[in-house]
Every structure is written in C-alpha cells, then in structure tokens.
Coordinates of C-alpha atoms and ligand atoms in Angstrom, one line a residue:
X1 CA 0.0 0.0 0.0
X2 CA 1.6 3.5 -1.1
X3 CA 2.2 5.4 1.8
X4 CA 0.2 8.8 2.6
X5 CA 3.8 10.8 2.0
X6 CA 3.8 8.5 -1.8
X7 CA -0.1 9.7 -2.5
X8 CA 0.6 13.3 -1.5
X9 CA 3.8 13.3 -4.0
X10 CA 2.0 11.8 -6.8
X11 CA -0.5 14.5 -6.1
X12 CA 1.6 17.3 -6.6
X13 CA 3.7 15.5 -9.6
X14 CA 0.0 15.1 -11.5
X15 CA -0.7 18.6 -10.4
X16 CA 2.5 20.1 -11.5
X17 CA 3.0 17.9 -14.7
X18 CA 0.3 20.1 -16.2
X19 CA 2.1 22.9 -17.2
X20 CA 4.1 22.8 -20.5
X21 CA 5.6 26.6 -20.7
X22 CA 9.1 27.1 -20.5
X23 CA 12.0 25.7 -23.2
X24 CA 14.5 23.4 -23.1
X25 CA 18.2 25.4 -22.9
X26 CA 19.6 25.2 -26.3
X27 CA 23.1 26.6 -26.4
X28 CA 24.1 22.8 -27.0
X29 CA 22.4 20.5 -29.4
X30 CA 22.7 17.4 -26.2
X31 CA 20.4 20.0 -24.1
X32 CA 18.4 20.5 -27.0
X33 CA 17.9 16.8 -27.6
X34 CA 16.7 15.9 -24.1
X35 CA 12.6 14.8 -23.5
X36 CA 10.9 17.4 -22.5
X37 CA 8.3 16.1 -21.0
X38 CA 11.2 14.8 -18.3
X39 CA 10.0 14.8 -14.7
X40 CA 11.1 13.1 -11.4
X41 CA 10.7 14.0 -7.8
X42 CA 13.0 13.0 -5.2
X43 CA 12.8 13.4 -1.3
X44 CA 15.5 12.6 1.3
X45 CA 14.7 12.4 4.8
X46 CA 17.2 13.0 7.5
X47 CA 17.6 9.2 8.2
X48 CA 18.3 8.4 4.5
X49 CA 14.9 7.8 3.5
X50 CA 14.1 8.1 -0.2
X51 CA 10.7 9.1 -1.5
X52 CA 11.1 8.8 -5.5
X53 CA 8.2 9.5 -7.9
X54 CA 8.5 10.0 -11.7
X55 CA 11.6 10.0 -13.7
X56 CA 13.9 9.7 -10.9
X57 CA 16.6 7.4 -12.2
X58 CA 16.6 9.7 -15.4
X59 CA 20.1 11.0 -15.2
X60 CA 20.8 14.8 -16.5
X61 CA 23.9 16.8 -16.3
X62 CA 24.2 18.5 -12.8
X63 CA 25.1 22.0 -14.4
X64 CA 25.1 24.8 -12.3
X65 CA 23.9 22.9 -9.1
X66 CA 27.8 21.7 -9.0
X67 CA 28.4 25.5 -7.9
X68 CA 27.3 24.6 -4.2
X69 CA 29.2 21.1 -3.9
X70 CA 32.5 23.0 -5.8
X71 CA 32.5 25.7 -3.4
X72 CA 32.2 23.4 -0.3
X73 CA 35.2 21.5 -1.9
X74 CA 37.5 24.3 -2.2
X75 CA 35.9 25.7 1.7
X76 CA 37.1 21.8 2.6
X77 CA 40.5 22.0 1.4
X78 CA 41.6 25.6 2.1
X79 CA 39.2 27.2 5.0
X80 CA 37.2 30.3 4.9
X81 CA 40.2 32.7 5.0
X82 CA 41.9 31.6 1.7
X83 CA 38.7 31.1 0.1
X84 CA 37.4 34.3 1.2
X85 CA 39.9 36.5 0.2
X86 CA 39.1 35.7 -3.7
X87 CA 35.1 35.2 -3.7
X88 CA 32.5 37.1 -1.6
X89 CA 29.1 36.3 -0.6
X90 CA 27.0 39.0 -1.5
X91 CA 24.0 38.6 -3.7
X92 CA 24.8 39.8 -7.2
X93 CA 21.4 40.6 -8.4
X94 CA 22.5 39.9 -11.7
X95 CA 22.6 37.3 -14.2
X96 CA 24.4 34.2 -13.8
X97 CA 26.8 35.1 -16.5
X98 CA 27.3 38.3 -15.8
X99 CA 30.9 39.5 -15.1
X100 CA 29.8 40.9 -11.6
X101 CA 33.1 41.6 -9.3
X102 CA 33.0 43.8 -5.9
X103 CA 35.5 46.7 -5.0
X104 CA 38.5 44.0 -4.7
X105 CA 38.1 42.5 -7.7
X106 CA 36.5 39.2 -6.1
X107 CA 33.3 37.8 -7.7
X108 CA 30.4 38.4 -5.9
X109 CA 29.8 35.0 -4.9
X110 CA 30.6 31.6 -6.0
X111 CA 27.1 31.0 -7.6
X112 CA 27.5 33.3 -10.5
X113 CA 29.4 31.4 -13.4
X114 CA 33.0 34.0 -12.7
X115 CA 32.4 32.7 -8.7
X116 CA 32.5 29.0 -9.7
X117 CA 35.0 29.7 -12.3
X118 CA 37.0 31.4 -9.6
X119 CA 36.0 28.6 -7.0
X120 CA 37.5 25.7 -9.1
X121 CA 40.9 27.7 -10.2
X122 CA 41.4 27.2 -6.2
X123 CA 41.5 23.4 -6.6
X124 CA 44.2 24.2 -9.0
X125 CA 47.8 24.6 -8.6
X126 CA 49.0 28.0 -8.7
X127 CA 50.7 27.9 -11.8
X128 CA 50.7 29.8 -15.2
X129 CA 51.3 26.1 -17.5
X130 CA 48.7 23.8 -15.5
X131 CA 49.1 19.8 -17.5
X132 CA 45.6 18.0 -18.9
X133 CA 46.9 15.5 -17.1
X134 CA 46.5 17.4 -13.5
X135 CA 43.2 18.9 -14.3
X136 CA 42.1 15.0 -15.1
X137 CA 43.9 14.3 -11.4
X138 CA 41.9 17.6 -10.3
X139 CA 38.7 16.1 -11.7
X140 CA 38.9 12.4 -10.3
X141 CA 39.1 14.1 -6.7
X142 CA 36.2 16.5 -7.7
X143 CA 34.2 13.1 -9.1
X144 CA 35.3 11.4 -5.7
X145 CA 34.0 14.1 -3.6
X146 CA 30.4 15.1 -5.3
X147 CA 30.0 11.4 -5.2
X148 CA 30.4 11.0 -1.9
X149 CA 28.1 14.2 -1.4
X150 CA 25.8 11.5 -3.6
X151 CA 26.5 8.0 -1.9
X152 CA 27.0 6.8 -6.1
X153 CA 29.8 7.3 -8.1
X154 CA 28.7 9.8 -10.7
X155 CA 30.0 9.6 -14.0
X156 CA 31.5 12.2 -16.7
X157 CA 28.5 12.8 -19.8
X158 CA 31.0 13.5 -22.6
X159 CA 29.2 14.7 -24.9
X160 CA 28.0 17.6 -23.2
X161 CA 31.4 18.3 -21.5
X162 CA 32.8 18.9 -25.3
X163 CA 30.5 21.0 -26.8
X164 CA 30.6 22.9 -23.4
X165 CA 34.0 23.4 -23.7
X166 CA 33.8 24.5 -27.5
X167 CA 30.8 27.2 -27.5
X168 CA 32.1 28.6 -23.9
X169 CA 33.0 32.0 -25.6
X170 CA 31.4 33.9 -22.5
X171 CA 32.5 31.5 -19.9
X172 CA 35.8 32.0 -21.5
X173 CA 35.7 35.3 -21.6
X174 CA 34.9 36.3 -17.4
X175 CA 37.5 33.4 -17.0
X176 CA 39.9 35.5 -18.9
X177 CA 38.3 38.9 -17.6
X178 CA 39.0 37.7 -14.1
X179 CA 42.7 36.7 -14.5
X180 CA 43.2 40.5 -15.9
X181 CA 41.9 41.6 -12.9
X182 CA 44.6 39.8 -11.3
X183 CA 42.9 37.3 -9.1
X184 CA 42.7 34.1 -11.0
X185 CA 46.1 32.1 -9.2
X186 CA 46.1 29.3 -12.1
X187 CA 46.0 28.5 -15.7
X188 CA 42.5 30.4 -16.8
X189 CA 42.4 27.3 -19.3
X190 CA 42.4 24.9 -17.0
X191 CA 40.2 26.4 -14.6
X192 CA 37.6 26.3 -17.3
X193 CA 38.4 22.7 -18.3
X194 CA 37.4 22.2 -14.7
X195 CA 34.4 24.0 -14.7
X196 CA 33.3 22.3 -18.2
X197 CA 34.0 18.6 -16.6
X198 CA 31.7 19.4 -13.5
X199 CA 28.7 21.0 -15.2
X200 CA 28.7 18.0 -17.0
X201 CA 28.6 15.0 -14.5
X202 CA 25.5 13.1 -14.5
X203 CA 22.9 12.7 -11.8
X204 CA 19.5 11.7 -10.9
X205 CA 16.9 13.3 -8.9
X206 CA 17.6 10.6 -6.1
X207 CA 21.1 11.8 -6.0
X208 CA 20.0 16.0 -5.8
X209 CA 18.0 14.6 -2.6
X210 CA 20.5 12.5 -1.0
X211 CA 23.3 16.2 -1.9
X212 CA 20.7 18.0 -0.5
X213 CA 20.1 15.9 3.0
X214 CA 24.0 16.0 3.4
X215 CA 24.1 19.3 3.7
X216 CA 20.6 19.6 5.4
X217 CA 22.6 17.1 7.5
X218 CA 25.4 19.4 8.5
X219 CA 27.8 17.6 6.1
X220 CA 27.0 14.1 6.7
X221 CA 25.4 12.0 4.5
X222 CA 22.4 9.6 5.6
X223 CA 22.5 7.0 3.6
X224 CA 26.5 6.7 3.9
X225 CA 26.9 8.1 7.3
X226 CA 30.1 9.4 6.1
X227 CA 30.7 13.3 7.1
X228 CA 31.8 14.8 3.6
X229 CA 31.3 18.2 4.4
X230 CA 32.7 19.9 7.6
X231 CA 29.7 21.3 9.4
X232 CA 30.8 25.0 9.2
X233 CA 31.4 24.5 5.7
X234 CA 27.6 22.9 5.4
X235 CA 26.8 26.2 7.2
X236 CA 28.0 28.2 4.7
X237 CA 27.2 26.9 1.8
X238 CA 23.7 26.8 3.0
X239 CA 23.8 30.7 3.6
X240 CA 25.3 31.2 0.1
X241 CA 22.6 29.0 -1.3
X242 CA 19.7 30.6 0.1
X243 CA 20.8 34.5 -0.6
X244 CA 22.3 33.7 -4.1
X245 CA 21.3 30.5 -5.5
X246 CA 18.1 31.0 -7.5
X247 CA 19.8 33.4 -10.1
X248 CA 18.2 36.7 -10.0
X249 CA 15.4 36.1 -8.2
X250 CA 16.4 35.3 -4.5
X251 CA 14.4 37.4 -2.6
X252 CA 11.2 36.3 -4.0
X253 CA 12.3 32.6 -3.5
X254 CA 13.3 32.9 -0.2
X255 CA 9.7 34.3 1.1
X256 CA 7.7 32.5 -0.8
X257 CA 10.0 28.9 -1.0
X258 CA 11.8 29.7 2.0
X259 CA 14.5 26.8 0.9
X260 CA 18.2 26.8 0.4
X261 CA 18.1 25.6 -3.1
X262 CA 20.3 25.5 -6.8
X263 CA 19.1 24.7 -10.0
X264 CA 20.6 24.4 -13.5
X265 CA 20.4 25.0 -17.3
X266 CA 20.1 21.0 -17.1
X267 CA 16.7 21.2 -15.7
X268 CA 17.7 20.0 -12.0
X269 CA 16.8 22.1 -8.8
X270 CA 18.3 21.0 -5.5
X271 CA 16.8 22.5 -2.6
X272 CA 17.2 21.6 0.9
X273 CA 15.4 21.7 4.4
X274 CA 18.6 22.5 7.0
X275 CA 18.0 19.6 9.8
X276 CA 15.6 18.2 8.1
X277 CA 15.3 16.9 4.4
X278 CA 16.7 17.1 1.0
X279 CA 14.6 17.3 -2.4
X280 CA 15.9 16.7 -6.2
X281 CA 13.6 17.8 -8.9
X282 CA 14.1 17.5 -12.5
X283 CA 12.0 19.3 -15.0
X284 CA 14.0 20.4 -18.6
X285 CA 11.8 23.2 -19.4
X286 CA 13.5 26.4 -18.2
X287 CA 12.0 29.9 -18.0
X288 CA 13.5 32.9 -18.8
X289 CA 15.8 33.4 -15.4
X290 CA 17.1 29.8 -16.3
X291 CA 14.9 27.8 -13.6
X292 CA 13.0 24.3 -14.0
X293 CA 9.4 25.9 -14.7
X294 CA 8.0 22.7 -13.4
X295 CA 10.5 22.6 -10.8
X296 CA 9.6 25.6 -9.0
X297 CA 6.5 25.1 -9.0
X298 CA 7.1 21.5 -7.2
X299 CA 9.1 23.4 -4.6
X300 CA 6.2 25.7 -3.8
X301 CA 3.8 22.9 -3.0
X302 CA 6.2 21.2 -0.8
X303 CA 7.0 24.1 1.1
X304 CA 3.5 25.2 1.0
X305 CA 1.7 22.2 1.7
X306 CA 4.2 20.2 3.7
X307 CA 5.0 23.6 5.8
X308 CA 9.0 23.0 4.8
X309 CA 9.6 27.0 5.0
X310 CA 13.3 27.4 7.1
X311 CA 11.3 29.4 9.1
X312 CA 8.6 27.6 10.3
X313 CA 9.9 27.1 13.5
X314 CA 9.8 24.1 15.3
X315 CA 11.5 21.7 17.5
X316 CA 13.2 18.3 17.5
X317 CA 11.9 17.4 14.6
X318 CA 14.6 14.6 14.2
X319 CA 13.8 12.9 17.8
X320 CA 10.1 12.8 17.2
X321 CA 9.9 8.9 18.8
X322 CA 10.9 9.3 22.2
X323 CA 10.3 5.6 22.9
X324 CA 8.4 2.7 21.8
X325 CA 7.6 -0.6 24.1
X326 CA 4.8 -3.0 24.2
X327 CA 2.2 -2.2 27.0
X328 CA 3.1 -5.0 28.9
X329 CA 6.2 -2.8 29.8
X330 CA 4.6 0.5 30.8
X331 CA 5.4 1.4 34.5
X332 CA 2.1 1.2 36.6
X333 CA 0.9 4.1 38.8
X334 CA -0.4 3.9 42.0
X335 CA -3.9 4.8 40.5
X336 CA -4.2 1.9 38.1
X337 CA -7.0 -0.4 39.5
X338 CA -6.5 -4.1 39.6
X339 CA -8.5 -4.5 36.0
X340 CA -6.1 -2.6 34.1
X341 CA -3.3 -4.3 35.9
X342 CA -4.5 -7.6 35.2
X343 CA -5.1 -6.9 31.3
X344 CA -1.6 -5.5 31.4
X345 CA -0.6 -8.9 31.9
X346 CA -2.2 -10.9 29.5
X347 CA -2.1 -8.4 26.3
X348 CA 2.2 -8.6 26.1
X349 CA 2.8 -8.1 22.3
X350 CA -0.7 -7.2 21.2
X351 CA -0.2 -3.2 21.9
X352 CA 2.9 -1.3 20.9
X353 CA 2.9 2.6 22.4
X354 CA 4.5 5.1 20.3
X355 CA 5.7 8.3 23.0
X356 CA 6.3 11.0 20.5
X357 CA 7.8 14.7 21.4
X358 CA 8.9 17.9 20.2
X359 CA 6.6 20.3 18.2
X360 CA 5.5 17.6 15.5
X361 CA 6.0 18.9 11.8
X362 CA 6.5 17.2 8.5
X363 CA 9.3 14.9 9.0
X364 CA 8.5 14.8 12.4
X365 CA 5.6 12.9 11.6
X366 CA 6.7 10.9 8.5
X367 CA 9.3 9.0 10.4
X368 CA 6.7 8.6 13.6
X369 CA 4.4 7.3 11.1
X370 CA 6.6 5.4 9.1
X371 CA 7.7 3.4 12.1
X372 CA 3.9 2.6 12.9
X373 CA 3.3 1.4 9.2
X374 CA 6.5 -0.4 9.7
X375 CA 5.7 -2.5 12.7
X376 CA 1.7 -3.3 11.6
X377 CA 2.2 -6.9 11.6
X378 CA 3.7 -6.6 15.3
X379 CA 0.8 -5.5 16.9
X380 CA -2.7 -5.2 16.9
X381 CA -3.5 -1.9 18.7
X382 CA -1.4 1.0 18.3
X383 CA -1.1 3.9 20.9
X384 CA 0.1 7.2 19.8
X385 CA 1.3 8.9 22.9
X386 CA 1.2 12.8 22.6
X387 CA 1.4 14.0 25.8
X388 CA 4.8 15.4 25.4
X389 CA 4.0 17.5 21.9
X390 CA 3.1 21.1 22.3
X391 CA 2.3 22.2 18.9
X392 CA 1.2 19.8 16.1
X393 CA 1.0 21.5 12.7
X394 CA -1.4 20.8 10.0
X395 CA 0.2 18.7 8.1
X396 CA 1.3 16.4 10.8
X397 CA -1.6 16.3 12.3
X398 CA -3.0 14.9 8.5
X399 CA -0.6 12.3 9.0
X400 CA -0.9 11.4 12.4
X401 CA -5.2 10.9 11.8
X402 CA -4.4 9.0 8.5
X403 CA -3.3 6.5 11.3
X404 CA -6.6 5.9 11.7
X405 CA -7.7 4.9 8.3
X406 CA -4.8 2.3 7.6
X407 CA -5.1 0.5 10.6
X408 CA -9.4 0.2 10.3
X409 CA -8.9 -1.3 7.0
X410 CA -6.5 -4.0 8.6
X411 CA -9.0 -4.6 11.4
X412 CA -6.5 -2.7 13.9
X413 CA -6.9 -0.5 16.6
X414 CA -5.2 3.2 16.4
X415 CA -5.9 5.3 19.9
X416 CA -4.1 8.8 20.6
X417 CA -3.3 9.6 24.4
X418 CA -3.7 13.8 24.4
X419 CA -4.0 14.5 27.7
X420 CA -3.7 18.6 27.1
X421 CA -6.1 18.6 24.0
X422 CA -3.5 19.6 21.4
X423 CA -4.9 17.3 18.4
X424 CA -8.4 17.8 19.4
X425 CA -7.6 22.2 19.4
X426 CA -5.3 21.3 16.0
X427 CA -8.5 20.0 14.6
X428 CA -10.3 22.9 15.7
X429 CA -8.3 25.4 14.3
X430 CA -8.7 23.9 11.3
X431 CA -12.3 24.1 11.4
X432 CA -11.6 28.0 11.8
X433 CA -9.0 27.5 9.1
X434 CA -12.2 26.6 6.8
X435 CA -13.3 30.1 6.9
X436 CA -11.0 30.9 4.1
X437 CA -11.3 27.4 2.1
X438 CA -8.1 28.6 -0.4
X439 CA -5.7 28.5 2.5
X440 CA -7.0 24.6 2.5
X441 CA -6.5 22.8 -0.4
X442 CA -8.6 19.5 0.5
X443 CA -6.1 17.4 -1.4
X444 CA -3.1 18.6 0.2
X445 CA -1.9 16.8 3.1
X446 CA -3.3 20.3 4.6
X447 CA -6.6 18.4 3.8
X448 CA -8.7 17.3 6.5
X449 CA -9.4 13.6 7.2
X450 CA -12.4 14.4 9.6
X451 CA -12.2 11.2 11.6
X452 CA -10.6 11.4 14.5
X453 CA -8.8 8.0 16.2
X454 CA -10.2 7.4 19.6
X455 CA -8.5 9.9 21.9
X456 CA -7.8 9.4 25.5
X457 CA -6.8 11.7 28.0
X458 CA -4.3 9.0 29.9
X459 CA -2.9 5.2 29.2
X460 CA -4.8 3.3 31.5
X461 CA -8.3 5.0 29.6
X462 CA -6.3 3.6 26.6
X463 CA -5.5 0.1 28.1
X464 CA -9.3 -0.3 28.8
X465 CA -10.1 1.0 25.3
X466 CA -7.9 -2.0 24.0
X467 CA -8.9 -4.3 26.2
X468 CA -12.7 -3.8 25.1
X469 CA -11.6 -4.0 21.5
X470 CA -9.3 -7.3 21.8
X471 CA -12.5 -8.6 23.9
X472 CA -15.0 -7.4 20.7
X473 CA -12.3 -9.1 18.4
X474 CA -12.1 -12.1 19.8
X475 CA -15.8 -12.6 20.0
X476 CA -16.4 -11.5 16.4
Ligands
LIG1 N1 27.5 25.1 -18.2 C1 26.6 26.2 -18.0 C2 27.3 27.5 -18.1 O1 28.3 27.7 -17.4 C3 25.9 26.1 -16.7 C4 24.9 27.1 -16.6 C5 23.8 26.9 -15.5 O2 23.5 25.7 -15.2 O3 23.4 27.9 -15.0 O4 27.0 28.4 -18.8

C-alpha cells in the first residue's frame, strides 16, 4: 500500500506535470535533444529515506547545481580565509553570467558562473602552464568528492562536457576577464576545463535529494553516514545557497519557498530543508531566469503544503519517537485499578505505544508514522502517545489521523493519548481555518481527514479502550 507521504507526492507530480511553458536550454544541441516532457521528484529524509516518484533514475547533467558542492570543496580543502579573500558572498542581483566583481576585484559569490570559475581555479595549482593531465587528477578528486556528497559514483557525460568546452566564448571570456583583474592564481584554461568537466557530471533526482540531505545534515550524509562536508562548511554553503542560489530572483524565492536551493540550465533544482530533508527535482523546461518551470513550481507545493519553509519554527523534529515498548512494559501508577493491571498482563505483544515529542512537523511525523506502518504486523492496537507534543502542525496532524484509516482497514486498533487537547484544538483550528477554504487545499496533506482515532486523556483509559476492543475481536 503506497504510503500517505507516496499519495501526497503523486499529487503534486500530477498537479504540477500540467504545465508545458518554458523551453529546453539550447546553447548545445545534447540539451536541445533531451525529453521534455522529463519529470522526477526525489525526497531525502534525515535518516536516508528516499521518497522517488517520476523520472527519478533519469540522469541529466548536474550543471550549475555543482556550484554549491565546488565551493564546499574548495571551503574543505583551504578554510574560509583563503577562500574568502578571492570570492564574496553577496547577492549579485545579476545574471548568472554576468561578469559581476566587488570593489577587490573578487566575484560576488561563487554561484554566479565567474564565482564558480573562480572557486574551481582554487583546486588548481598556482601555476601559469597547469598539464591536462592534472586537471584530469583535479577532476577524479572533484568526481570522488560530489560522489560522496551523492552516496553513487557519478560519472563524466562527454558529450556535453565537449560542446561545453567548445561554445564557452562567454564563460571564457569572465575566466579571462577575471585573470586581468589579477585574481585568478592558475591556468585560466584549465580552470575552465574544470568547470566544463563538472557542469557536466551526470545525476538523478535521487542523487539532488541525497546532496541535499548532506548538507541539510550538516555535512553528513544519511544513507553513507560518512561526514563529507565539515559542518561550518555545510553552514556556509547553505547561507550562500539561500541569498544567491536562485539566479536573480532570490528574494522572492526565499519568502515564498523559504529553501536553500540550486538549479541548473540541465533542468535539475536541489533544494534543501537545513536539519531536516533534502529534495531533487528535475524538469527540462527552463524559463527565462534559467529555472525548471515545473521545478519551481514543485518546490512551492512542498513548502506550501508540507509547511517545509526554514522558518517555520519548530523543535526536534529529528527525535520525534521518544520511545516505543509494548504495554506489557509501561510502568504502573499507583492509580491503576486491579482490572487494568490484570489486562496489562495478558495483552504482552498485542499493543505497541509510540511516545512522541517535540513540536511535530512534517518529518516529524513521516518518520513517527513510518515506524507505525513499519511495525503493523507486530501489533494489533497501536497507541500514539502525545502528551509530550506542544504544537502539532497541520500537516502532521493529516498524517498522524491517517493513522486511523490504515489500521481500520486492517481490522486494527489506532488510539491517541492527548491529555492537554492539542490534536483535538489542532482539529479545531482547522475548522476556523475553513473560513477561508483557499488556504486549504482538500487534497493537500493540509486536507482534513475528519475522523478522529479514539483519543484518550491517559494510558490506562487507553488500556481499557484496548482491552474492550481485543474482547469485541475475539468474539467477532
Ligand atoms: N554550463 C553552463 C554554463 O556555465 C551552466 C549554466 C547553468 O546551469 O546555469 O554556462
């Protein structure tokens, strides 16, 4: 059965697939070439979950989203001061080719084609007459780190990389423009061999989520567990990401998006969730700033609907599940009468309790309710325990009643124990929510599944409630 988090994605992917406007880049006939109807969703959870929907083992070449993973390289290998002292980090406001240098001749930041030019002549020796053969040594340590960043070797796509490397006039031309200027340390031929080679490594959607949990991850990546990145360097590169990664239009993608995120002329968009989550999206119909049309448009439903904005504030979302024991385990109070007691001792392995905490958001909830989908063979009564969650958002609280619905069609038992009221006034507000039905889309996971589980306002009201229903069970 396709898990709520699957439904919702093929929701927005049916939603989204709908538009056709945009164009494919074409200032190399391999771009030109590519399907255009192209389109794959990929989600990362913290714990090296992958949601995929779509075309997501379609690969494409990475393009610009290589800027990010170049610049955490070179932050790797040389520290901030080096690195600062020949690229900023201001927003340039300006187009990604633009030849846009501050007051010390530095390039405004390393997402803009003269930073990332400038970023990989760092990784270069400091020589005038750099060899092909070290810029291929160069490379392979390049390949080796985004792959890590990955957890999959990616692989060169020739065929772009040469006609990159013979129609980049411009490119050519800010690489030369910069070493006039007396910044650029290496061979400006090399550095733009470089740059050629890692615009045009090959990934999937899978792999933009699993680069974008390891930096949501400070640096570590969750399906590897290896740390890549350093965590200050993760730091950074998120901060760059978010004030200069969209091209020109940062502002408006950080208010309404509210993600650190990089796309390219490829079609891909990597955005990230810090703490939380990486998505890949892939999409080959640009508009006119250079952006995945379709793309964009995927990362404002997620943000909107899932509530993934950086700054929704919340809590612990990674330590949702505080615990989780059978009931035969739970610690007795002095105020448990001899019936519960005695039930307590028969019903070992039939109930599994599920003590969340935190403020419970999206991934929050998708790992609580993963768990619980997980274990449904394990038990036959499942109790949510929220008395330690303050705030339940609306999308979590979706997920947490769709709890409900899967175990009643298994002939299972979901119960909530709320002692403070904070699903029942999460449903309610919702109800006020319903004033203004377009800030509720019905088949969001914003939607509301009106039935509630049976809520109780302590465990041993919910160990009676199971005991009636293993008793009805039994006799039915
Ligand atoms: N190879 C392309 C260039 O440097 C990448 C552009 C992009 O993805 O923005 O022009």
């Amino acid at each position: 059965m396709a898990s709520l988090v699957d439904r919702y994605l093929s929701h927005i992917t049916t939603a989204c697939t709908a538009d056709r406007s945009g164009a494919v880049a074409d200032y190399i006939p391999e771009l030109a070439q590519v399907d255009p109807e192209g389109y794959g969703l990929s989600l990362c959870m913290h714990d090296g979950q992958i949601y995929s929907r779509g075309d997501s083992t379609v690969e494409f070449t990475i393009q610009s989203i290589s800027k990010p993973l170049s610049y955490a390289m070179a932050l790797n290998r040389l520290g901030y001061v080096r690195v600062d002292e020949k690229i900023g980090v201001e927003p340039s406001g300006e187009a990604f080719n633009e030849i846009s240098v501050d007051d010390r001749m530095r390039p405004k930041n390393p997402m803009i084609n003269a930073g990332a030019i400038q970023t990989v002549s760092l990784l270069l020796p400091p020589v005038r007459d750099v060899s092909a053969q070290t810029v291929g040594h160069v490379f392979d340590e390049l390949v080796t780190f985004y792959s890590a960043c990955a957890g999959r070797r990616l692989a060169l796509d020739s065929a772009v990389y040469g006609s990159e490397a013979s129609t980049g006039s411009r490119n050519r031309a800010i690489a030369y423009m910069l070493d006039s200027f007396g910044v650029m340390d290496t061979d400006p031929e090399a550095a733009l061999d470089l740059y050629y080679r890692q615009c045009s490594l090959r990934v999937t959607t899978d792999d933009l989520a699993v680069i974008g949990a390891t930096l949501a991850n400070g640096g570590a990546n969750p399906r590897t567990g290896r740390q890549v990145i350093a965590q200050e360097v993760a730091q950074r590169v998120l901060s760059v990401m978010t004030t200069c990664g969209m091209y020109d239009g940062a502002g408006d993608w950080v208010t309404s998006v509210g993600l650190p995120a990089k796309s390219g002329v490829g079609g891909g968009i990597l955005a990230t969730l810090p703490g939380q989550l990486g998505i890949g999206i892939y999409s080959p119909r640009l508009d006119r700033h250079g952006n995945s049309v379709r793309g964009i448009d995927t990362c404002r439903h997620l943000s909107t609907d899932l509530g993934l904005h950086m700054f929704n504030l919340n809590r612990e979302s990674r330590v949702t599940i505080r615990s989780i024991y059978d009931i035969g385990a739970f610690e007795v109070g002095e105020e448990w009468s001899g019936r519960e007691r005695g039930y307590l001792s028969t019903c070992r392995d039939q109930v599994k309790v599920y003590e969340l905490q935190g403020d419970l958001t999206f991934s929050g909830a998708e790992s609580a309710l993963r768990r619980i989908e997980a274990d449904m063979d394990d038990y036959v009564v499942a109790i949510v325990d929220l008395s330690r969650i303050d705030v339940i958002d609306p999308v979590a609280r979706t997920m947490m009643l769709s709890v409900k619905h899967t175990l009643d069609e298994r002939g299972q038992l979901a119960m909530v124990v709320d002692p403070d009221g904070v699903l029942r006034a999460s449903v309610e507000r919702h109800r006020e929510d319903q004033v203004v039905p377009d800030l509720v889309a019905p088949e969001t996971l914003r939607g509301f599944d009106p039935t509630l589980p049976h809520v109780h306002s302590s465990m041993a009201d919910a160990v009676i409630d199971a005991e009636a229903f293993q008793l009805e069970r039994r006799a039915g």
